[in-house]
mmCIF file of C-alpha atoms in Angstrom:
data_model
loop_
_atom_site.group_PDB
_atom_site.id
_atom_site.type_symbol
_atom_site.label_atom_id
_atom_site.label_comp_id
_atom_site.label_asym_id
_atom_site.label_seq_id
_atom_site.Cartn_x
_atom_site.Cartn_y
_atom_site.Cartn_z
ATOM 1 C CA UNK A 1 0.000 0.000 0.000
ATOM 2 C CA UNK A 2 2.907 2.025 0.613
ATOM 3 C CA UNK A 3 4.006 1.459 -2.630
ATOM 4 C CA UNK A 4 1.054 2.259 -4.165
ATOM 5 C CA UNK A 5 0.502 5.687 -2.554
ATOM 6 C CA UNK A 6 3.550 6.895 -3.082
ATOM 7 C CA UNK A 7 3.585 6.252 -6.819
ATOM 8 C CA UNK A 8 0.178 7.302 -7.429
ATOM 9 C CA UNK A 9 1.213 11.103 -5.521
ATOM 10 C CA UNK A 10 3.657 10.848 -8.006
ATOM 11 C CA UNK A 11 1.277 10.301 -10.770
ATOM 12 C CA UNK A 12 -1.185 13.256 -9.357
ATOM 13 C CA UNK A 13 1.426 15.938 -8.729
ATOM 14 C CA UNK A 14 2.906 15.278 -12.246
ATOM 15 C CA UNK A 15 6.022 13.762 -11.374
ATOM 16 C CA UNK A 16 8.435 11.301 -12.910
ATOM 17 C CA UNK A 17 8.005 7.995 -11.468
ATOM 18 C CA UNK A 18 11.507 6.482 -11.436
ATOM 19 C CA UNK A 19 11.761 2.553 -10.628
ATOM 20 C CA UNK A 20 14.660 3.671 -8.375
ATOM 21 C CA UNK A 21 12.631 5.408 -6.064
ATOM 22 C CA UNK A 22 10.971 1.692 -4.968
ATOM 23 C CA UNK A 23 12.955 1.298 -2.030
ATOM 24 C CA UNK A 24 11.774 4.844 -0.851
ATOM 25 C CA UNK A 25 8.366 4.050 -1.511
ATOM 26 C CA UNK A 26 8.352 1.063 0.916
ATOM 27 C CA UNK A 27 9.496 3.234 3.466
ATOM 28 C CA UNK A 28 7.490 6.646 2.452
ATOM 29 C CA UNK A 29 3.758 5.592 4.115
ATOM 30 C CA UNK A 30 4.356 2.455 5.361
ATOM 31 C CA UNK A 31 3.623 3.379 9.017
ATOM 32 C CA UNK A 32 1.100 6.084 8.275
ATOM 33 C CA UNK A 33 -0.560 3.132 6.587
ATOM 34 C CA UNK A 34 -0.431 0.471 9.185
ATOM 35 C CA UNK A 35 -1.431 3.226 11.829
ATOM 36 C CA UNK A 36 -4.834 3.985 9.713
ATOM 37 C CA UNK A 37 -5.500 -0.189 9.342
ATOM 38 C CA UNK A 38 -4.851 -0.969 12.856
ATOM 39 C CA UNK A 39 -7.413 1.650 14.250
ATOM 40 C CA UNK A 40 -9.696 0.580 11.509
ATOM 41 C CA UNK A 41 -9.390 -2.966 12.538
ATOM 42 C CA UNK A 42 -9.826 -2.006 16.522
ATOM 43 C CA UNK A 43 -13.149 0.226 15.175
ATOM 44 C CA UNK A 44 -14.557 -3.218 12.973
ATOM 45 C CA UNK A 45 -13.872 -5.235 16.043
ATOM 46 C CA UNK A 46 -15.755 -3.076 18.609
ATOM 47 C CA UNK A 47 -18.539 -2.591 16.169
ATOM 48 C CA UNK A 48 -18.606 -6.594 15.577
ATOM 49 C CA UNK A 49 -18.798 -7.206 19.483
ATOM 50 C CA UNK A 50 -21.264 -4.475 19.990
ATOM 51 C CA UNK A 51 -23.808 -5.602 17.026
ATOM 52 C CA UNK A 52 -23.169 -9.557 17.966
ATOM 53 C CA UNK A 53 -26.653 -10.114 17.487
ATOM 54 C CA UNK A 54 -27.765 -8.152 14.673
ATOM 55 C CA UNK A 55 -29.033 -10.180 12.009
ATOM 56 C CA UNK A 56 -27.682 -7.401 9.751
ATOM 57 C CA UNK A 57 -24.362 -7.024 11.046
ATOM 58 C CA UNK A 58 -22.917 -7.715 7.849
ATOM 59 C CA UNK A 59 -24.352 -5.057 5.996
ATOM 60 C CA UNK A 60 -23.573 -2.742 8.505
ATOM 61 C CA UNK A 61 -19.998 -3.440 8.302
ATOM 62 C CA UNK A 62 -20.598 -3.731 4.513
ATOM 63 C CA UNK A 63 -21.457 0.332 4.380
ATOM 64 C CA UNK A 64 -18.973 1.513 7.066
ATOM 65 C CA UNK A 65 -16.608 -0.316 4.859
ATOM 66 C CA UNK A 66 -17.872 1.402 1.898
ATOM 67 C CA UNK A 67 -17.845 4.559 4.021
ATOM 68 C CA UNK A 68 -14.022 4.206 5.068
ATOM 69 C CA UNK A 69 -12.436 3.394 2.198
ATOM 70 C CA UNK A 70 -14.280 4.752 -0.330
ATOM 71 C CA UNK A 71 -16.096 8.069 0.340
ATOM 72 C CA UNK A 72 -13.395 9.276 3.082
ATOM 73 C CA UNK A 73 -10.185 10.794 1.108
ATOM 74 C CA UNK A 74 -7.803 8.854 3.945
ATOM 75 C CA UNK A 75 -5.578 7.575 1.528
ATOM 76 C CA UNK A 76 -5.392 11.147 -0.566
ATOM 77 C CA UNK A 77 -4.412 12.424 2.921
ATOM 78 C CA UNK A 78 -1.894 10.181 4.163
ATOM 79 C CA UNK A 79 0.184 10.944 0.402
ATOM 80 C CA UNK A 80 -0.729 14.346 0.150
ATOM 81 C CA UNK A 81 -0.904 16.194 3.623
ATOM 82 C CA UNK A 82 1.898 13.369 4.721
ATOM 83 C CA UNK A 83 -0.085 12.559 7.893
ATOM 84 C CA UNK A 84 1.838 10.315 10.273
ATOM 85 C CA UNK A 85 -0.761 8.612 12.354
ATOM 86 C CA UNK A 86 -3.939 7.148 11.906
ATOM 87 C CA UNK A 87 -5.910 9.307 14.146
ATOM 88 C CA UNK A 88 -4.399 12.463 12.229
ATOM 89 C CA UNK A 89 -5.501 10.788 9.259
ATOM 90 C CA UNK A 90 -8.860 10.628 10.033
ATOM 91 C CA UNK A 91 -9.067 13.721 11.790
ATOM 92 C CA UNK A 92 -8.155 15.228 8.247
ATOM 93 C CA UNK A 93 -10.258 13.326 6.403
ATOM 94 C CA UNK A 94 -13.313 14.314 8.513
ATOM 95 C CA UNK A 95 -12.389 17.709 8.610
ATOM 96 C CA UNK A 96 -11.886 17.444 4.646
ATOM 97 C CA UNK A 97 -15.003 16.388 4.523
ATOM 98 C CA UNK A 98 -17.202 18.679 6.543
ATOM 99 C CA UNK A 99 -15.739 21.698 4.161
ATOM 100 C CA UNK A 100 -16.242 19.498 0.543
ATOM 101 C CA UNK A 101 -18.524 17.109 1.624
ATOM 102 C CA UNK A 102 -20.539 18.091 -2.092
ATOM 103 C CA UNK A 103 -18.056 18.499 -4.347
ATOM 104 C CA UNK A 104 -16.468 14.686 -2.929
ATOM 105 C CA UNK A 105 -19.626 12.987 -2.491
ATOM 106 C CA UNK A 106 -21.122 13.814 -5.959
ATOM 107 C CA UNK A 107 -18.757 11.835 -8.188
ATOM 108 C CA UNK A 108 -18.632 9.144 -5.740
ATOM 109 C CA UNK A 109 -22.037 8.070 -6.173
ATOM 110 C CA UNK A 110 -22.297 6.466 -8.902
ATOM 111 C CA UNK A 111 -19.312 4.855 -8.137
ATOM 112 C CA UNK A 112 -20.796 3.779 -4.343
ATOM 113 C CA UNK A 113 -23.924 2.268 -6.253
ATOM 114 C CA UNK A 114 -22.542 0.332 -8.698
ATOM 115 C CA UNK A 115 -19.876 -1.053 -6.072
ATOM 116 C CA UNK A 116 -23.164 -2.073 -3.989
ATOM 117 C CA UNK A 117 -25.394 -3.051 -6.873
ATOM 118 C CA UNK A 118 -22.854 -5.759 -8.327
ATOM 119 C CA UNK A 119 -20.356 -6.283 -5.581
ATOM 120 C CA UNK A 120 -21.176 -10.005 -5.783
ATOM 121 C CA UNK A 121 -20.854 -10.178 -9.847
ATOM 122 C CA UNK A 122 -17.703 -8.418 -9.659
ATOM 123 C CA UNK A 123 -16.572 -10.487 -6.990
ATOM 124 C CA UNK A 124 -16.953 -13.629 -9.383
ATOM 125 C CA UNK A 125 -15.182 -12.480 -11.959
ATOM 126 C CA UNK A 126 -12.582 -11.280 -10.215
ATOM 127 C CA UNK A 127 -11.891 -14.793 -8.539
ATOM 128 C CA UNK A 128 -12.400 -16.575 -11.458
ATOM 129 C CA UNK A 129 -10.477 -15.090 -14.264
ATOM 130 C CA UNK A 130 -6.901 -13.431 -14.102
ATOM 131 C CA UNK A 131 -8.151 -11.133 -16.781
ATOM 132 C CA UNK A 132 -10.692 -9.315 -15.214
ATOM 133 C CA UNK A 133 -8.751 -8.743 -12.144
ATOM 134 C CA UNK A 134 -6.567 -6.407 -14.303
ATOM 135 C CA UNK A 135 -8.929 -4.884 -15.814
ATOM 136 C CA UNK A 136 -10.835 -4.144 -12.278
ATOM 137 C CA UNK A 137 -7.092 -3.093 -10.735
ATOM 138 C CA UNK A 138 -6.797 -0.920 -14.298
ATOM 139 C CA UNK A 139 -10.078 0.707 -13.641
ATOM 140 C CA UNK A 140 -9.643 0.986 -9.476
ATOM 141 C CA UNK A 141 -6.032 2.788 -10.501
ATOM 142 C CA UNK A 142 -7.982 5.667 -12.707
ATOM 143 C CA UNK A 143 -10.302 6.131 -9.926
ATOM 144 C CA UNK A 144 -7.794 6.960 -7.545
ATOM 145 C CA UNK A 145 -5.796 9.016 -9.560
ATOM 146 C CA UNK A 146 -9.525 10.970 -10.174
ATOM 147 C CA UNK A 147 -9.639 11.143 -6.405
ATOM 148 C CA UNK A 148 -6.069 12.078 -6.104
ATOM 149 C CA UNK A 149 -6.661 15.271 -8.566
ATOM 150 C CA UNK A 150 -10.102 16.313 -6.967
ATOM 151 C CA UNK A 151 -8.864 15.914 -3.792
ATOM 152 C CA UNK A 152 -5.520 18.110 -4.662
ATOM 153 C CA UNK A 153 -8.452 20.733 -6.135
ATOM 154 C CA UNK A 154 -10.389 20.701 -3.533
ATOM 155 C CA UNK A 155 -8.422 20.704 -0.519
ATOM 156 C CA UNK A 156 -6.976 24.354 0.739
ATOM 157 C CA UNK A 157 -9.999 26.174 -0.642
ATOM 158 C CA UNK A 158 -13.104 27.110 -0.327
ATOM 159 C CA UNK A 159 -16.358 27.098 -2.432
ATOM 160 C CA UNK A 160 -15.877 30.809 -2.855
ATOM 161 C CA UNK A 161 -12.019 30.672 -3.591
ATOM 162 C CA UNK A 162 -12.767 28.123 -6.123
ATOM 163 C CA UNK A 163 -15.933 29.894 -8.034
ATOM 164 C CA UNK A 164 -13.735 32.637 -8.034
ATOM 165 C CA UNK A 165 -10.672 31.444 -9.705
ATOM 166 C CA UNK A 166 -12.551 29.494 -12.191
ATOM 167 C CA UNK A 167 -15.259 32.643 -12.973
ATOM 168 C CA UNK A 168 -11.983 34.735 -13.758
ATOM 169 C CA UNK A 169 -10.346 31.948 -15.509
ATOM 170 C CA UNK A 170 -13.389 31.573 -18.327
ATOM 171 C CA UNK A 171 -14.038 35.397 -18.572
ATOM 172 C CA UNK A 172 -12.245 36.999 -21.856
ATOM 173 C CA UNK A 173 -10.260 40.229 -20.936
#
């Protein structure tokens, strides 16, 4: 995961991705990473011992999941603010959040529903066929390097700031 995050900051702020810098990569958000998963992990375990007998525990953990990982911009946070611990993450995700919660959640919808709507097709294919677990790993890459840029647009700025700079960017002098 390390790995992955720092490449794909490399990808979003436009820089060269060298294979040299893999060892540095390893090392780069490796804890910030681990830090995030373990309190994530306590969280799922508290919340399993707490909803014990549920009968829809699963799909409780199913949307809190969903939540996490893929409508809170934790991993755009750990590679772009550099956080170092997984509280800070999340404490800059919320915050994130509460200021863009619009302009994140919109183009994550259709992503949420289809992720909900065929989770179990997509699933099967994945399992069954090599193939389609590239293609799903091609398409989950181009989503985070979407996230990656929206989050680098969003983040700093407000509403105002933005309308702004874009209002004065598409006027003709």
């Amino acid at each position: 995961i390390s790995c992955y995050l720092y490449f794909t900051g490399d990808v979003v702020s436009q820089a060269k991705v060298r294979f040299t810098d893999f060892p540095t990569s390893i090392r780069a958000y490796l804890w910030s990473a681990i830090s995030l998963f373990f309190i994530l992990w306590i969280a799922e375990m508290l919340l399993q011992m707490l909803l014990r007998g549920n009968p829809n525990v699963g799909l409780i953990l199913l949307a809190i999941d969903l939540f996490v990982y893929v409508l809170m911009p934790s991993f755009e946070v750990i590679y772009q603010r550099g956080t170092n611990g997984g509280m800070e993450t999340l404490q800059r995700s919320f915050k994130f959040l509460q200021e863009n919660w619009i302009e994140w959640f919109v183009p994550h919808l259709p992503i949420v529903g289809a992720l909900i709507f065929w989770r179990r097709e997509l699933a099967a294919l994945v399992s069954g066929n090599w193939w389609m677990f590239l293609v799903v790993g091609a398409a989950l890459h181009v989503l985070m390097v979407f996230r990656g840029h929206l989050y680098k647009v969003l983040d700093g700025s407000s509403h105002r700031q933005r309308m702004f700079k874009y209002r004065n960017a598409a006027s003709p002098e």
